[in-house]
mmCIF file of C-alpha atoms in Angstrom:
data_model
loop_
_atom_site.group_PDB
_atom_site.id
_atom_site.type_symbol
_atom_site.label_atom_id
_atom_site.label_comp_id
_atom_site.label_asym_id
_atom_site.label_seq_id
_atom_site.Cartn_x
_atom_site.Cartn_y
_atom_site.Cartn_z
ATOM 1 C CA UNK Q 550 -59.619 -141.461 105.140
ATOM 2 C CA UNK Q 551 -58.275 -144.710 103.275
ATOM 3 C CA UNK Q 552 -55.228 -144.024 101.386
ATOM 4 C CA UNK Q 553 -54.404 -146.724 98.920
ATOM 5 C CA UNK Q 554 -50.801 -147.513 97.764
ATOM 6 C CA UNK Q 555 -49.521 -146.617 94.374
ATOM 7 C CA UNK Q 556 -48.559 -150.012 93.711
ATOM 8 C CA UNK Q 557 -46.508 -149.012 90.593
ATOM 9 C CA UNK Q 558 -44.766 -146.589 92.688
ATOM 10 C CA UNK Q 559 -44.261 -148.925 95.669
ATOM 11 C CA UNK Q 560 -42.629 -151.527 92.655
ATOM 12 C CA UNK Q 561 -40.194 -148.990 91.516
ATOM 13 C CA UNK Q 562 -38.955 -148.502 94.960
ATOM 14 C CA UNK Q 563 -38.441 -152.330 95.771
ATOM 15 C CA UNK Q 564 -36.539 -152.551 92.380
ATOM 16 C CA UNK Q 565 -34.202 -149.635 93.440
ATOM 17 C CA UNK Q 566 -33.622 -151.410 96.705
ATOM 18 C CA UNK Q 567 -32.484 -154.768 95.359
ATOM 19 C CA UNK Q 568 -30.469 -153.103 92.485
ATOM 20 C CA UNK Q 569 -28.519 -151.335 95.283
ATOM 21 C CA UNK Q 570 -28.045 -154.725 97.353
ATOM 22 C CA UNK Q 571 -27.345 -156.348 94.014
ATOM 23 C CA UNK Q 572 -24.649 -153.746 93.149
ATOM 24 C CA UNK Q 573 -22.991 -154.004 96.817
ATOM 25 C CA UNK Q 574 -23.030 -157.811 96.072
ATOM 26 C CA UNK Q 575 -26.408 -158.766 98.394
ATOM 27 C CA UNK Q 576 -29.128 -160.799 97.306
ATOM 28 C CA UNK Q 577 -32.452 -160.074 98.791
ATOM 29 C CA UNK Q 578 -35.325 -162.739 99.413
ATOM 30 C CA UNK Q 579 -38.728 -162.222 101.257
ATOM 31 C CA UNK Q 580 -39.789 -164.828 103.672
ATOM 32 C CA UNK Q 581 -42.867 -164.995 105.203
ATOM 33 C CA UNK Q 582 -41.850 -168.169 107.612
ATOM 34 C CA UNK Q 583 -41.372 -166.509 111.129
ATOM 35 C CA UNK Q 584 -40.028 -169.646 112.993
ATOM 36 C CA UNK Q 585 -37.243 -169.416 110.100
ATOM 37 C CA UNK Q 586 -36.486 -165.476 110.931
ATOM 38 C CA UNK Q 587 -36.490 -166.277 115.097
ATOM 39 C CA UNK Q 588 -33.877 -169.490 114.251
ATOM 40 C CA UNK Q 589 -32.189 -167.174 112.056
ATOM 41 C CA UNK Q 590 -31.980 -164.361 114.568
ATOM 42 C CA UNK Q 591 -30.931 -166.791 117.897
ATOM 43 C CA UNK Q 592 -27.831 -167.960 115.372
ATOM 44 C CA UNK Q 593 -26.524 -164.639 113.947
ATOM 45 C CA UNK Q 594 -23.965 -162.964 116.420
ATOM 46 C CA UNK Q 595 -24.877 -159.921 118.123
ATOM 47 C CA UNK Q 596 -28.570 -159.999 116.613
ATOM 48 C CA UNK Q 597 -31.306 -159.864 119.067
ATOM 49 C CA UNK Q 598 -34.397 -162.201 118.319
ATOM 50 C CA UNK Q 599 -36.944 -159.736 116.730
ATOM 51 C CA UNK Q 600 -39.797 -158.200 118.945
ATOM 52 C CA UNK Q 601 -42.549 -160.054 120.050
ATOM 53 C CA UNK Q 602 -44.792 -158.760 117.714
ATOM 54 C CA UNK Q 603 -43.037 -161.035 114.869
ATOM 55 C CA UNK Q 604 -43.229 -163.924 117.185
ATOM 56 C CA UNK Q 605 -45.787 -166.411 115.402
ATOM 57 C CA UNK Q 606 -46.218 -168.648 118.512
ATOM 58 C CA UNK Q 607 -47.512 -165.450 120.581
ATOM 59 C CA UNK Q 608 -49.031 -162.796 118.238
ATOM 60 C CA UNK Q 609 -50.998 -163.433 115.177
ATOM 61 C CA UNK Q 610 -48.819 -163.209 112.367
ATOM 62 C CA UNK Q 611 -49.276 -164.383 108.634
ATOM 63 C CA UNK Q 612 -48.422 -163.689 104.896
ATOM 64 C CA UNK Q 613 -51.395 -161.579 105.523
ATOM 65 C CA UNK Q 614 -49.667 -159.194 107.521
ATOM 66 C CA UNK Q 615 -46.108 -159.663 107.437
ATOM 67 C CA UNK Q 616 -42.878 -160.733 105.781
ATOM 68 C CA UNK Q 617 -39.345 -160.721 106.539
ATOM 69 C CA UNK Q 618 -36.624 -159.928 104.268
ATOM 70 C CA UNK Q 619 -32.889 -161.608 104.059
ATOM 71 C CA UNK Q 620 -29.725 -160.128 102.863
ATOM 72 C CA UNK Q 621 -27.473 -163.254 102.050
ATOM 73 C CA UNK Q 622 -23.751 -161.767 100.603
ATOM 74 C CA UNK Q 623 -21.817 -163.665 98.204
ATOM 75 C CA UNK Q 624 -19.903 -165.708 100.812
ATOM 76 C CA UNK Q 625 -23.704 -167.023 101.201
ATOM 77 C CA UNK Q 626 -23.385 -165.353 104.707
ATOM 78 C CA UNK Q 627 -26.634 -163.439 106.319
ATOM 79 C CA UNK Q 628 -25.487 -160.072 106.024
ATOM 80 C CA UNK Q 629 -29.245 -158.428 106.704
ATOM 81 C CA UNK Q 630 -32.974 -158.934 108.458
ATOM 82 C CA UNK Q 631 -35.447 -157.147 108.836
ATOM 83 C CA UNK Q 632 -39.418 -157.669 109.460
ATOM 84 C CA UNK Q 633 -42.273 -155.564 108.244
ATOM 85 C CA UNK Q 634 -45.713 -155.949 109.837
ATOM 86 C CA UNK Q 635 -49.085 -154.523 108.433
ATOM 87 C CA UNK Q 636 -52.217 -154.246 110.436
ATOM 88 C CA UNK Q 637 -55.832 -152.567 109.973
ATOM 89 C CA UNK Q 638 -56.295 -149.971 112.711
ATOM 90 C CA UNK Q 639 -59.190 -148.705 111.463
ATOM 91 C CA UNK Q 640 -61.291 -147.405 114.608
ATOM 92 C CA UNK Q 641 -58.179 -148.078 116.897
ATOM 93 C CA UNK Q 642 -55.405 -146.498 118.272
ATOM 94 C CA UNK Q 643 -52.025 -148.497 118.515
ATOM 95 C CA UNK Q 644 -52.028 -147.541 122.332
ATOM 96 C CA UNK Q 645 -55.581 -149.261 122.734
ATOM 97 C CA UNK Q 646 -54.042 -152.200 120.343
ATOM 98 C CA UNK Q 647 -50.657 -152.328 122.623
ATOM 99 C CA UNK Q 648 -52.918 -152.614 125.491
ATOM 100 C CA UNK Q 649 -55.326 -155.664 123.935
ATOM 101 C CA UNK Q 650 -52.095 -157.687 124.471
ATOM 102 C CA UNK Q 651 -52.073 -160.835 126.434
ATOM 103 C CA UNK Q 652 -50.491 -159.826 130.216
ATOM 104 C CA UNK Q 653 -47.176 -162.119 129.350
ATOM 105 C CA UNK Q 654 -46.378 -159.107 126.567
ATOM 106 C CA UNK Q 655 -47.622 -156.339 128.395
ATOM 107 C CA UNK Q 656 -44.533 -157.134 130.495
ATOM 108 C CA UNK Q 657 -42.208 -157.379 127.935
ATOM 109 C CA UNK Q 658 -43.196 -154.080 126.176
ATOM 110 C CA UNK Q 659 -40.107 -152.204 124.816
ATOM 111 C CA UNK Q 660 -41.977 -149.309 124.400
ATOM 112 C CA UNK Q 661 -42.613 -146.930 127.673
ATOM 113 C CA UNK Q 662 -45.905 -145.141 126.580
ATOM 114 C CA UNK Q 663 -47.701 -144.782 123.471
ATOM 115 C CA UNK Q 664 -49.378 -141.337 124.056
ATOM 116 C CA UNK Q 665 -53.182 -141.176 122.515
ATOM 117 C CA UNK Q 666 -53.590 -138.677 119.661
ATOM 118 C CA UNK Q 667 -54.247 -135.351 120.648
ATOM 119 C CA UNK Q 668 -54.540 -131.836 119.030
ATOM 120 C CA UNK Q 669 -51.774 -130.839 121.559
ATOM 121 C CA UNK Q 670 -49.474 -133.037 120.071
ATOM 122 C CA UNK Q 671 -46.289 -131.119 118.492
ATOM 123 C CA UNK Q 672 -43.931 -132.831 116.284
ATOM 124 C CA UNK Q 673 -40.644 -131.691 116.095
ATOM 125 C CA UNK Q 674 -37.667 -132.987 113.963
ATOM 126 C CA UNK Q 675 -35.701 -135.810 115.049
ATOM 127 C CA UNK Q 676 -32.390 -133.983 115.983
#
């Protein structure tokens, strides 16, 4: 089942978002130049470079399938990242995808297991 995005809907949200940054003195851009958001990252104290799956020189990223946004305050100061990726796993599973990876990221996987979907799967709350 394809589920298409209210794009009205999904507007409205993104206009509530940067009237809230606006009104706590943050302007939001999207970027869509992942060498800029790894630079960016290796620069801002205490901000880890973003996960390898935003890192255009191993993984196949593109205004396609991603974008970045930046928080800059009024002291022109980075004040916020953060990267959004969006791929087709139509006929997939993100374990199976996870796996496709080249051995170098297999390695460097944050993740510990990526269980298959099952019937037996419960969800609980996060607590």
């Amino acid at each position: 089942m394809t589920q298409q995005a209210d794009y009205l809907q999904v507007s409205r949200y993104i206009a509530d978002i940067d009237s809230f940054a606006q009104s706590k003195g943050i302007s939001l851009s999207i970027r869509t130049d992942f060498n800029q958001l790894w630079d960016l990252c290796k620069r801002l104290p205490g901000k880890p470079v973003p996960a390898v799956l935003f890192d255009p020189n191993r993984v196949d990223i593109n205004t396609e399938n991603a974008l970045w946004i930046e928080g800059v305050n009024g002291r022109g100061e980075v004040v916020h990242v953060q990267a959004v990726r969006c791929d087709d796993l139509s006929g997939t599973t993100l374990a199976d995808e996870i796996d496709s990876f080249p051995s170098t990221l297999q390695r460097q996987k944050p993740w510990k297991a990526i269980p298959k979907p099952s019937s037996a799967m419960h969800l609980q709350p996060a607590r």
